[in-house]
Amino acid sequence: MMMQLNIWGEPSIKEAEYLVYHDESVPNKQWLLIGLLFVPKKEACILIEKLKYYRQRENYEGEIHFSELPKKFGGEFGAKARVARAWMKPYEDDLHEIAYFSALGVHRGSPAFEHKRFSRDFHAYNRFTAMALKAGIAWHLGPKGYDRLNITFISDAKDRSTSPDPGFRDNFEEYIPYRAELDSYLNRLEGKRYPEVFISDIKLLDSSEEDLIQLTDLLLGATQSALITASRRETKMELAEMVLRWQKDLRNLPWKQNYGLYRKFNIWLFPDEKGRPFNPTNYALENVLRNDQLSFLDQ
């Protein structure tokens, strides 16, 4: 492939700066979920202002955390849930055009999961976060043809459920940049179309002050509820049904999809029985809805 040249006859380098927001969830011993939100740095302010608008509309400034959503949308105490729903709907409509979401579900209950490779939970957590980042760059940003990618990686400082026990040091802040740059080098060494990746900064921030971390948590929580836990709480169920609807649409060929989420919203799992990544086909929420429908018909 011929390299493009600029007007001076020099190689033209296509660069981009992205903010990657990160969240994780451990719903049970069987599963670890990692969520990443890819946002172009120059467009982050647009997204933040949109989220702020829906907060102001409900006059609610508290943290949006999926696990803490109230039971109902109505009334004074339902404001948190109304903001969450208001964020999800424009994400479905158009915000996915500037914020790509990827969720990796690691099935630790799989016979192919190699527990012996990880002496501590945080070792597995860090490795799979790097794996999710590598796959997310390839899937969401690969078609853009970037030569160089500068990433600011942003995670929640106060809610690391896989943080090590006292006496053990988590190397998260050193490992993620090292592994991302190594994966980039190895991909290019193999002749794959993959950008040169630099993680210029890792920021551990308080999620209560960062709406884009909260949006990542919301998308990951709704994904978890659709895929694994299938909460029957009205608010969580409605948001999880949105994710289920998106996933059903994504099963269609790209030109037959209704939501335009191809390469913009993605859920994948690891490992299958052969130790490989795979796409989910069975959703806990789908089973719950099917059983509820059968129960209704039996009445």
PDB file of C-alpha atoms in Angstrom:
ATOM      1  CA  MET A   1       0.000   0.000   0.000  1.00  0.00           C
ATOM      2  CA  MET A   2       1.425   3.387  -1.020  1.00  0.00           C
ATOM      3  CA  MET A   3       1.824   5.950   1.732  1.00  0.00           C
ATOM      4  CA  GLN A   4      -0.014   9.214   1.189  1.00  0.00           C
ATOM      5  CA  LEU A   5       2.175  12.292   0.818  1.00  0.00           C
ATOM      6  CA  ASN A   6       1.508  15.869   1.861  1.00  0.00           C
ATOM      7  CA  ILE A   7       1.940  18.892  -0.427  1.00  0.00           C
ATOM      8  CA  TRP A   8       5.695  18.894   0.312  1.00  0.00           C
ATOM      9  CA  GLY A   9       6.064  15.282  -0.766  1.00  0.00           C
ATOM     10  CA  GLU A  10       6.558  14.057   2.805  1.00  0.00           C
ATOM     11  CA  PRO A  11       4.703  11.087   4.317  1.00  0.00           C
ATOM     12  CA  SER A  12       1.305  12.223   5.605  1.00  0.00           C
ATOM     13  CA  ILE A  13       0.582  10.995   9.140  1.00  0.00           C
ATOM     14  CA  LYS A  14      -3.059  10.678  10.176  1.00  0.00           C
ATOM     15  CA  GLU A  15      -3.238  11.321  13.915  1.00  0.00           C
ATOM     16  CA  ALA A  16      -6.026  11.521  16.482  1.00  0.00           C
ATOM     17  CA  GLU A  17      -6.426  12.200  20.194  1.00  0.00           C
ATOM     18  CA  TYR A  18      -8.958  10.169  22.150  1.00  0.00           C
ATOM     19  CA  LEU A  19     -10.178  10.078  25.709  1.00  0.00           C
ATOM     20  CA  VAL A  20     -10.909   6.515  26.796  1.00  0.00           C
ATOM     21  CA  TYR A  21     -13.177   6.255  29.841  1.00  0.00           C
ATOM     22  CA  HIS A  22     -13.018   3.023  31.772  1.00  0.00           C
ATOM     23  CA  ASP A  23     -15.210   1.167  34.247  1.00  0.00           C
ATOM     24  CA  GLU A  24     -15.399  -2.378  35.559  1.00  0.00           C
ATOM     25  CA  SER A  25     -17.889  -4.595  37.335  1.00  0.00           C
ATOM     26  CA  VAL A  26     -17.695  -7.921  39.138  1.00  0.00           C
ATOM     27  CA  PRO A  27     -21.316  -9.094  39.496  1.00  0.00           C
ATOM     28  CA  ASN A  28     -20.324 -12.547  40.791  1.00  0.00           C
ATOM     29  CA  LYS A  29     -17.444 -15.027  40.907  1.00  0.00           C
ATOM     30  CA  GLN A  30     -18.197 -16.196  37.378  1.00  0.00           C
ATOM     31  CA  TRP A  31     -17.899 -12.872  35.582  1.00  0.00           C
ATOM     32  CA  LEU A  32     -15.703  -9.804  35.216  1.00  0.00           C
ATOM     33  CA  LEU A  33     -16.967  -7.004  32.951  1.00  0.00           C
ATOM     34  CA  ILE A  34     -14.904  -4.170  31.529  1.00  0.00           C
ATOM     35  CA  GLY A  35     -16.430  -1.156  29.786  1.00  0.00           C
ATOM     36  CA  LEU A  36     -14.583   1.399  27.644  1.00  0.00           C
ATOM     37  CA  LEU A  37     -15.975   4.586  26.113  1.00  0.00           C
ATOM     38  CA  PHE A  38     -13.934   6.046  23.216  1.00  0.00           C
ATOM     39  CA  VAL A  39     -14.450   9.805  22.778  1.00  0.00           C
ATOM     40  CA  PRO A  40     -12.511  12.118  20.410  1.00  0.00           C
ATOM     41  CA  LYS A  41     -10.805  14.665  22.651  1.00  0.00           C
ATOM     42  CA  LYS A  42     -11.977  17.628  20.568  1.00  0.00           C
ATOM     43  CA  GLU A  43     -15.616  16.501  20.807  1.00  0.00           C
ATOM     44  CA  ALA A  44     -15.749  15.575  24.500  1.00  0.00           C
ATOM     45  CA  CYS A  45     -17.112  19.010  25.428  1.00  0.00           C
ATOM     46  CA  ILE A  46     -20.135  18.454  23.147  1.00  0.00           C
ATOM     47  CA  LEU A  47     -20.949  15.219  24.938  1.00  0.00           C
ATOM     48  CA  ILE A  48     -20.436  16.726  28.393  1.00  0.00           C
ATOM     49  CA  GLU A  49     -22.775  19.638  27.608  1.00  0.00           C
ATOM     50  CA  LYS A  50     -25.475  17.234  26.387  1.00  0.00           C
ATOM     51  CA  LEU A  51     -25.291  15.222  29.606  1.00  0.00           C
ATOM     52  CA  LYS A  52     -25.314  18.418  31.657  1.00  0.00           C
ATOM     53  CA  TYR A  53     -28.491  19.575  29.887  1.00  0.00           C
ATOM     54  CA  TYR A  54     -30.428  16.490  31.022  1.00  0.00           C
ATOM     55  CA  ARG A  55     -29.160  16.946  34.579  1.00  0.00           C
ATOM     56  CA  GLN A  56     -30.386  20.531  34.623  1.00  0.00           C
ATOM     57  CA  ARG A  57     -33.737  19.531  33.186  1.00  0.00           C
ATOM     58  CA  GLU A  58     -34.304  17.248  36.185  1.00  0.00           C
ATOM     59  CA  ASN A  59     -32.497  19.579  38.604  1.00  0.00           C
ATOM     60  CA  TYR A  60     -30.354  16.630  39.721  1.00  0.00           C
ATOM     61  CA  GLU A  61     -26.627  16.913  40.460  1.00  0.00           C
ATOM     62  CA  GLY A  62     -25.975  13.577  42.207  1.00  0.00           C
ATOM     63  CA  GLU A  63     -23.840  10.750  40.838  1.00  0.00           C
ATOM     64  CA  ILE A  64     -25.458   8.477  38.249  1.00  0.00           C
ATOM     65  CA  HIS A  65     -24.500   4.952  39.262  1.00  0.00           C
ATOM     66  CA  PHE A  66     -26.407   2.060  37.669  1.00  0.00           C
ATOM     67  CA  SER A  67     -26.258  -0.137  40.773  1.00  0.00           C
ATOM     68  CA  GLU A  68     -27.849   2.646  42.856  1.00  0.00           C
ATOM     69  CA  LEU A  69     -30.793   3.478  40.594  1.00  0.00           C
ATOM     70  CA  PRO A  70     -34.091   3.779  42.497  1.00  0.00           C
ATOM     71  CA  LYS A  71     -36.958   1.370  41.911  1.00  0.00           C
ATOM     72  CA  LYS A  72     -39.176   3.847  40.056  1.00  0.00           C
ATOM     73  CA  PHE A  73     -38.777   6.720  37.599  1.00  0.00           C
ATOM     74  CA  GLY A  74     -41.511   8.845  39.156  1.00  0.00           C
ATOM     75  CA  GLY A  75     -41.470  11.311  42.029  1.00  0.00           C
ATOM     76  CA  GLU A  76     -38.708  13.252  43.710  1.00  0.00           C
ATOM     77  CA  PHE A  77     -36.596  10.155  44.379  1.00  0.00           C
ATOM     78  CA  GLY A  78     -36.826   9.030  40.755  1.00  0.00           C
ATOM     79  CA  ALA A  79     -34.777  11.964  39.425  1.00  0.00           C
ATOM     80  CA  LYS A  80     -31.564   9.903  39.304  1.00  0.00           C
ATOM     81  CA  ALA A  81     -33.287   7.251  37.178  1.00  0.00           C
ATOM     82  CA  ARG A  82     -34.873   9.865  34.910  1.00  0.00           C
ATOM     83  CA  VAL A  83     -31.464  11.383  34.206  1.00  0.00           C
ATOM     84  CA  ALA A  84     -30.069   7.904  33.499  1.00  0.00           C
ATOM     85  CA  ARG A  85     -32.879   7.196  31.042  1.00  0.00           C
ATOM     86  CA  ALA A  86     -32.442  10.639  29.481  1.00  0.00           C
ATOM     87  CA  TRP A  87     -28.749   9.872  28.899  1.00  0.00           C
ATOM     88  CA  MET A  88     -29.437   6.467  27.357  1.00  0.00           C
ATOM     89  CA  LYS A  89     -32.027   7.696  24.852  1.00  0.00           C
ATOM     90  CA  PRO A  90     -29.833  10.326  23.121  1.00  0.00           C
ATOM     91  CA  TYR A  91     -27.000   7.802  23.163  1.00  0.00           C
ATOM     92  CA  GLU A  92     -29.316   5.548  21.172  1.00  0.00           C
ATOM     93  CA  ASP A  93     -30.331   8.431  18.884  1.00  0.00           C
ATOM     94  CA  ASP A  94     -27.067  10.182  18.045  1.00  0.00           C
ATOM     95  CA  LEU A  95     -24.458  10.387  20.822  1.00  0.00           C
ATOM     96  CA  HIS A  96     -23.050   7.032  19.714  1.00  0.00           C
ATOM     97  CA  GLU A  97     -21.676   8.910  16.706  1.00  0.00           C
ATOM     98  CA  ILE A  98     -19.044  10.541  18.947  1.00  0.00           C
ATOM     99  CA  ALA A  99     -18.840   8.038  21.822  1.00  0.00           C
ATOM    100  CA  TYR A 100     -18.106   4.412  20.970  1.00  0.00           C
ATOM    101  CA  PHE A 101     -18.752   1.867  23.712  1.00  0.00           C
ATOM    102  CA  SER A 102     -17.162  -1.551  24.072  1.00  0.00           C
ATOM    103  CA  ALA A 103     -17.903  -4.087  26.814  1.00  0.00           C
ATOM    104  CA  LEU A 104     -15.818  -7.208  27.413  1.00  0.00           C
ATOM    105  CA  GLY A 105     -17.364  -9.935  29.540  1.00  0.00           C
ATOM    106  CA  VAL A 106     -14.729 -12.300  30.936  1.00  0.00           C
ATOM    107  CA  HIS A 107     -16.308 -15.633  31.863  1.00  0.00           C
ATOM    108  CA  ARG A 108     -14.141 -16.893  34.694  1.00  0.00           C
ATOM    109  CA  GLY A 109     -16.443 -19.892  35.011  1.00  0.00           C
ATOM    110  CA  SER A 110     -15.450 -21.147  31.561  1.00  0.00           C
ATOM    111  CA  PRO A 111     -13.424 -24.407  31.523  1.00  0.00           C
ATOM    112  CA  ALA A 112     -11.032 -22.634  29.154  1.00  0.00           C
ATOM    113  CA  PHE A 113     -10.297 -19.766  31.569  1.00  0.00           C
ATOM    114  CA  GLU A 114      -6.693 -20.133  32.751  1.00  0.00           C
ATOM    115  CA  HIS A 115      -6.885 -19.299  36.446  1.00  0.00           C
ATOM    116  CA  LYS A 116      -3.258 -20.321  37.007  1.00  0.00           C
ATOM    117  CA  ARG A 117      -2.063 -17.449  34.840  1.00  0.00           C
ATOM    118  CA  PHE A 118      -3.245 -14.912  37.409  1.00  0.00           C
ATOM    119  CA  SER A 119      -1.983 -15.177  40.964  1.00  0.00           C
ATOM    120  CA  ARG A 120      -4.132 -12.199  42.005  1.00  0.00           C
ATOM    121  CA  ASP A 121      -7.464 -10.896  40.742  1.00  0.00           C
ATOM    122  CA  PHE A 122      -5.997  -7.518  39.846  1.00  0.00           C
ATOM    123  CA  HIS A 123      -3.487  -9.207  37.513  1.00  0.00           C
ATOM    124  CA  ALA A 124      -6.390 -10.636  35.493  1.00  0.00           C
ATOM    125  CA  TYR A 125      -8.241  -7.340  35.690  1.00  0.00           C
ATOM    126  CA  ASN A 126      -5.311  -5.368  34.285  1.00  0.00           C
ATOM    127  CA  ARG A 127      -4.586  -7.910  31.548  1.00  0.00           C
ATOM    128  CA  PHE A 128      -8.188  -7.993  30.347  1.00  0.00           C
ATOM    129  CA  THR A 129      -8.460  -4.202  30.482  1.00  0.00           C
ATOM    130  CA  ALA A 130      -5.497  -4.048  28.098  1.00  0.00           C
ATOM    131  CA  MET A 131      -7.115  -6.749  25.957  1.00  0.00           C
ATOM    132  CA  ALA A 132     -10.365  -4.757  25.818  1.00  0.00           C
ATOM    133  CA  LEU A 133      -8.446  -1.620  24.833  1.00  0.00           C
ATOM    134  CA  LYS A 134      -6.587  -3.414  22.038  1.00  0.00           C
ATOM    135  CA  ALA A 135      -9.798  -4.901  20.622  1.00  0.00           C
ATOM    136  CA  GLY A 136     -11.685  -1.617  21.010  1.00  0.00           C
ATOM    137  CA  ILE A 137      -9.055   0.311  19.061  1.00  0.00           C
ATOM    138  CA  ALA A 138      -9.118  -2.277  16.271  1.00  0.00           C
ATOM    139  CA  TRP A 139     -12.922  -2.523  16.070  1.00  0.00           C
ATOM    140  CA  HIS A 140     -14.056   1.047  16.647  1.00  0.00           C
ATOM    141  CA  LEU A 141     -11.131   3.099  15.349  1.00  0.00           C
ATOM    142  CA  GLY A 142      -9.497   0.737  12.849  1.00  0.00           C
ATOM    143  CA  PRO A 143     -11.766   1.764   9.937  1.00  0.00           C
ATOM    144  CA  LYS A 144     -10.684   5.394  10.392  1.00  0.00           C
ATOM    145  CA  GLY A 145      -7.173   4.524   9.210  1.00  0.00           C
ATOM    146  CA  TYR A 146      -5.202   6.362  11.885  1.00  0.00           C
ATOM    147  CA  ASP A 147      -1.417   6.064  11.771  1.00  0.00           C
ATOM    148  CA  ARG A 148      -0.919   7.404  15.276  1.00  0.00           C
ATOM    149  CA  LEU A 149      -3.283   7.451  18.241  1.00  0.00           C
ATOM    150  CA  ASN A 150      -2.729   9.481  21.407  1.00  0.00           C
ATOM    151  CA  ILE A 151      -4.887   8.306  24.306  1.00  0.00           C
ATOM    152  CA  THR A 152      -5.717   9.758  27.685  1.00  0.00           C
ATOM    153  CA  PHE A 153      -7.032   6.842  29.748  1.00  0.00           C
ATOM    154  CA  ILE A 154      -9.481   7.851  32.485  1.00  0.00           C
ATOM    155  CA  SER A 155     -10.681   5.543  35.260  1.00  0.00           C
ATOM    156  CA  ASP A 156     -12.582   5.843  38.535  1.00  0.00           C
ATOM    157  CA  ALA A 157     -10.194   6.319  41.432  1.00  0.00           C
ATOM    158  CA  LYS A 158     -12.626   5.378  44.180  1.00  0.00           C
ATOM    159  CA  ASP A 159     -14.365   2.271  42.883  1.00  0.00           C
ATOM    160  CA  ARG A 160     -11.845  -0.398  41.957  1.00  0.00           C
ATOM    161  CA  SER A 161     -13.573  -3.617  43.004  1.00  0.00           C
ATOM    162  CA  THR A 162     -10.591  -5.634  41.796  1.00  0.00           C
ATOM    163  CA  SER A 163      -7.992  -3.606  43.671  1.00  0.00           C
ATOM    164  CA  PRO A 164      -5.420  -5.765  45.458  1.00  0.00           C
ATOM    165  CA  ASP A 165      -5.461  -6.676  49.110  1.00  0.00           C
ATOM    166  CA  PRO A 166      -3.352  -4.572  51.493  1.00  0.00           C
ATOM    167  CA  GLY A 167       0.312  -5.387  51.024  1.00  0.00           C
ATOM    168  CA  PHE A 168       0.045  -5.829  47.249  1.00  0.00           C
ATOM    169  CA  ARG A 169       0.750  -3.051  44.783  1.00  0.00           C
ATOM    170  CA  ASP A 170      -1.477  -2.651  41.745  1.00  0.00           C
ATOM    171  CA  ASN A 171       0.635  -1.826  38.676  1.00  0.00           C
ATOM    172  CA  PHE A 172      -2.405  -0.642  36.673  1.00  0.00           C
ATOM    173  CA  GLU A 173      -0.968   2.787  35.856  1.00  0.00           C
ATOM    174  CA  GLU A 174       2.273   1.306  34.519  1.00  0.00           C
ATOM    175  CA  TYR A 175       0.887  -1.838  32.908  1.00  0.00           C
ATOM    176  CA  ILE A 176      -1.866  -0.335  30.718  1.00  0.00           C
ATOM    177  CA  PRO A 177       0.432   2.075  28.778  1.00  0.00           C
ATOM    178  CA  TYR A 178       3.151  -0.582  28.481  1.00  0.00           C
ATOM    179  CA  ARG A 179       0.762  -3.241  27.185  1.00  0.00           C
ATOM    180  CA  ALA A 180      -1.097  -0.884  24.828  1.00  0.00           C
ATOM    181  CA  GLU A 181       2.140   0.215  23.185  1.00  0.00           C
ATOM    182  CA  LEU A 182       3.441  -3.374  23.020  1.00  0.00           C
ATOM    183  CA  ASP A 183       0.204  -4.616  21.423  1.00  0.00           C
ATOM    184  CA  SER A 184       0.427  -1.783  18.905  1.00  0.00           C
ATOM    185  CA  TYR A 185       4.008  -2.698  18.014  1.00  0.00           C
ATOM    186  CA  LEU A 186       3.259  -6.430  17.694  1.00  0.00           C
ATOM    187  CA  ASN A 187       0.228  -5.822  15.486  1.00  0.00           C
ATOM    188  CA  ARG A 188       2.216  -3.622  13.130  1.00  0.00           C
ATOM    189  CA  LEU A 189       5.130  -6.093  13.171  1.00  0.00           C
ATOM    190  CA  GLU A 190       2.716  -8.738  11.890  1.00  0.00           C
ATOM    191  CA  GLY A 191       1.697  -6.415   9.060  1.00  0.00           C
ATOM    192  CA  LYS A 192      -1.743  -5.621  10.466  1.00  0.00           C
ATOM    193  CA  ARG A 193      -3.354  -2.219   9.905  1.00  0.00           C
ATOM    194  CA  TYR A 194      -3.157  -0.837  13.426  1.00  0.00           C
ATOM    195  CA  PRO A 195      -2.123   2.619  14.677  1.00  0.00           C
ATOM    196  CA  GLU A 196       0.954   3.450  16.668  1.00  0.00           C
ATOM    197  CA  VAL A 197      -0.530   3.912  20.150  1.00  0.00           C
ATOM    198  CA  PHE A 198       0.695   6.245  22.869  1.00  0.00           C
ATOM    199  CA  ILE A 199      -1.027   6.578  26.234  1.00  0.00           C
ATOM    200  CA  SER A 200       0.043  10.063  27.177  1.00  0.00           C
ATOM    201  CA  ASP A 201      -1.682  10.034  30.554  1.00  0.00           C
ATOM    202  CA  ILE A 202      -3.645   7.802  32.905  1.00  0.00           C
ATOM    203  CA  LYS A 203      -6.009   9.724  35.138  1.00  0.00           C
ATOM    204  CA  LEU A 204      -7.668   8.204  38.188  1.00  0.00           C
ATOM    205  CA  LEU A 205     -10.538  10.592  38.895  1.00  0.00           C
ATOM    206  CA  ASP A 206     -13.494  10.761  41.246  1.00  0.00           C
ATOM    207  CA  SER A 207     -16.418   9.473  39.180  1.00  0.00           C
ATOM    208  CA  SER A 208     -18.857  11.694  41.086  1.00  0.00           C
ATOM    209  CA  GLU A 209     -17.225  14.671  39.351  1.00  0.00           C
ATOM    210  CA  GLU A 210     -16.929  13.122  35.865  1.00  0.00           C
ATOM    211  CA  ASP A 211     -20.134  12.616  33.874  1.00  0.00           C
ATOM    212  CA  LEU A 212     -18.384  10.605  31.161  1.00  0.00           C
ATOM    213  CA  ILE A 213     -17.182   8.046  33.717  1.00  0.00           C
ATOM    214  CA  GLN A 214     -20.786   7.905  34.942  1.00  0.00           C
ATOM    215  CA  LEU A 215     -22.060   7.392  31.382  1.00  0.00           C
ATOM    216  CA  THR A 216     -19.568   4.524  31.006  1.00  0.00           C
ATOM    217  CA  ASP A 217     -20.846   3.023  34.269  1.00  0.00           C
ATOM    218  CA  LEU A 218     -24.428   3.386  33.063  1.00  0.00           C
ATOM    219  CA  LEU A 219     -23.786   1.662  29.732  1.00  0.00           C
ATOM    220  CA  LEU A 220     -21.806  -1.108  31.425  1.00  0.00           C
ATOM    221  CA  GLY A 221     -24.441  -1.587  34.136  1.00  0.00           C
ATOM    222  CA  ALA A 222     -27.251  -1.834  31.596  1.00  0.00           C
ATOM    223  CA  THR A 223     -25.147  -4.289  29.583  1.00  0.00           C
ATOM    224  CA  GLN A 224     -24.498  -6.401  32.670  1.00  0.00           C
ATOM    225  CA  SER A 225     -28.187  -6.422  33.561  1.00  0.00           C
ATOM    226  CA  ALA A 226     -29.125  -7.502  30.034  1.00  0.00           C
ATOM    227  CA  LEU A 227     -26.422 -10.138  29.770  1.00  0.00           C
ATOM    228  CA  ILE A 228     -25.984 -11.653  33.235  1.00  0.00           C
ATOM    229  CA  THR A 229     -27.938 -10.387  36.234  1.00  0.00           C
ATOM    230  CA  ALA A 230     -31.335  -9.436  34.719  1.00  0.00           C
ATOM    231  CA  SER A 231     -32.503  -7.143  37.529  1.00  0.00           C
ATOM    232  CA  ARG A 232     -36.282  -6.970  37.936  1.00  0.00           C
ATOM    233  CA  ARG A 233     -36.145  -3.409  39.253  1.00  0.00           C
ATOM    234  CA  GLU A 234     -38.279  -1.328  36.887  1.00  0.00           C
ATOM    235  CA  THR A 235     -35.626   1.295  36.185  1.00  0.00           C
ATOM    236  CA  LYS A 236     -32.763  -1.127  35.595  1.00  0.00           C
ATOM    237  CA  MET A 237     -34.950  -3.405  33.520  1.00  0.00           C
ATOM    238  CA  GLU A 238     -35.983  -0.610  31.158  1.00  0.00           C
ATOM    239  CA  LEU A 239     -32.386   0.456  30.525  1.00  0.00           C
ATOM    240  CA  ALA A 240     -31.258  -3.159  30.098  1.00  0.00           C
ATOM    241  CA  GLU A 241     -34.058  -3.674  27.572  1.00  0.00           C
ATOM    242  CA  MET A 242     -32.580  -0.834  25.533  1.00  0.00           C
ATOM    243  CA  VAL A 243     -29.244  -2.668  25.366  1.00  0.00           C
ATOM    244  CA  LEU A 244     -31.006  -5.908  24.468  1.00  0.00           C
ATOM    245  CA  ARG A 245     -32.846  -4.090  21.675  1.00  0.00           C
ATOM    246  CA  TRP A 246     -29.565  -2.711  20.328  1.00  0.00           C
ATOM    247  CA  GLN A 247     -27.955  -6.138  20.417  1.00  0.00           C
ATOM    248  CA  LYS A 248     -30.840  -7.737  18.542  1.00  0.00           C
ATOM    249  CA  ASP A 249     -30.522  -5.027  15.907  1.00  0.00           C
ATOM    250  CA  LEU A 250     -26.767  -5.625  15.639  1.00  0.00           C
ATOM    251  CA  ARG A 251     -27.436  -9.253  14.710  1.00  0.00           C
ATOM    252  CA  ASN A 252     -28.710  -7.974  11.366  1.00  0.00           C
ATOM    253  CA  LEU A 253     -26.462  -7.085   8.455  1.00  0.00           C
ATOM    254  CA  PRO A 254     -25.128  -3.509   8.885  1.00  0.00           C
ATOM    255  CA  TRP A 255     -27.274  -2.084   6.083  1.00  0.00           C
ATOM    256  CA  LYS A 256     -30.396  -3.641   7.618  1.00  0.00           C
ATOM    257  CA  GLN A 257     -29.889  -2.195  11.103  1.00  0.00           C
ATOM    258  CA  ASN A 258     -32.122   0.541  12.523  1.00  0.00           C
ATOM    259  CA  TYR A 259     -29.931   2.193  15.172  1.00  0.00           C
ATOM    260  CA  GLY A 260     -26.658   2.741  13.302  1.00  0.00           C
ATOM    261  CA  LEU A 261     -24.632   1.157  16.108  1.00  0.00           C
ATOM    262  CA  TYR A 262     -22.376  -1.021  13.957  1.00  0.00           C
ATOM    263  CA  ARG A 263     -18.772  -0.510  15.145  1.00  0.00           C
ATOM    264  CA  LYS A 264     -20.077   2.032  17.686  1.00  0.00           C
ATOM    265  CA  PHE A 265     -21.540  -0.235  20.372  1.00  0.00           C
ATOM    266  CA  ASN A 266     -20.086  -3.674  20.943  1.00  0.00           C
ATOM    267  CA  ILE A 267     -20.356  -6.516  23.471  1.00  0.00           C
ATOM    268  CA  TRP A 268     -18.017  -9.486  23.289  1.00  0.00           C
ATOM    269  CA  LEU A 269     -17.094 -12.337  25.604  1.00  0.00           C
ATOM    270  CA  PHE A 270     -14.013 -14.394  26.439  1.00  0.00           C
ATOM    271  CA  PRO A 271     -13.213 -17.295  26.482  1.00  0.00           C
ATOM    272  CA  ASP A 272     -15.346 -19.856  24.659  1.00  0.00           C
ATOM    273  CA  GLU A 273     -14.707 -23.595  25.134  1.00  0.00           C
ATOM    274  CA  LYS A 274     -11.681 -23.313  22.827  1.00  0.00           C
ATOM    275  CA  GLY A 275     -10.231 -20.296  24.609  1.00  0.00           C
ATOM    276  CA  ARG A 276     -11.263 -17.765  21.976  1.00  0.00           C
ATOM    277  CA  PRO A 277     -13.341 -14.547  21.987  1.00  0.00           C
ATOM    278  CA  PHE A 278     -16.980 -14.882  20.959  1.00  0.00           C
ATOM    279  CA  ASN A 279     -20.163 -12.869  20.553  1.00  0.00           C
ATOM    280  CA  PRO A 280     -22.996 -13.359  23.071  1.00  0.00           C
ATOM    281  CA  THR A 281     -26.085 -15.184  21.853  1.00  0.00           C
ATOM    282  CA  ASN A 282     -27.845 -15.816  25.161  1.00  0.00           C
ATOM    283  CA  TYR A 283     -29.024 -12.961  27.392  1.00  0.00           C
ATOM    284  CA  ALA A 284     -30.344 -13.409  30.925  1.00  0.00           C
ATOM    285  CA  LEU A 285     -32.877 -10.620  30.388  1.00  0.00           C
ATOM    286  CA  GLU A 286     -34.184 -12.270  27.226  1.00  0.00           C
ATOM    287  CA  ASN A 287     -34.873 -15.436  29.220  1.00  0.00           C
ATOM    288  CA  VAL A 288     -36.640 -13.462  31.973  1.00  0.00           C
ATOM    289  CA  LEU A 289     -38.856 -11.640  29.478  1.00  0.00           C
ATOM    290  CA  ARG A 290     -39.687 -14.899  27.728  1.00  0.00           C
ATOM    291  CA  ASN A 291     -40.624 -16.593  31.017  1.00  0.00           C
ATOM    292  CA  ASP A 292     -42.734 -13.604  32.071  1.00  0.00           C
ATOM    293  CA  GLN A 293     -44.609 -13.783  28.783  1.00  0.00           C
ATOM    294  CA  LEU A 294     -45.236 -17.513  29.210  1.00  0.00           C
ATOM    295  CA  SER A 295     -46.465 -16.930  32.779  1.00  0.00           C
ATOM    296  CA  PHE A 296     -48.860 -14.256  31.528  1.00  0.00           C
ATOM    297  CA  LEU A 297     -50.217 -16.581  28.829  1.00  0.00           C
ATOM    298  CA  ASP A 298     -50.746 -19.349  31.397  1.00  0.00           C
ATOM    299  CA  GLN A 299     -52.977 -17.141  33.545  1.00  0.00           C
TER     300      GLN A 299
END
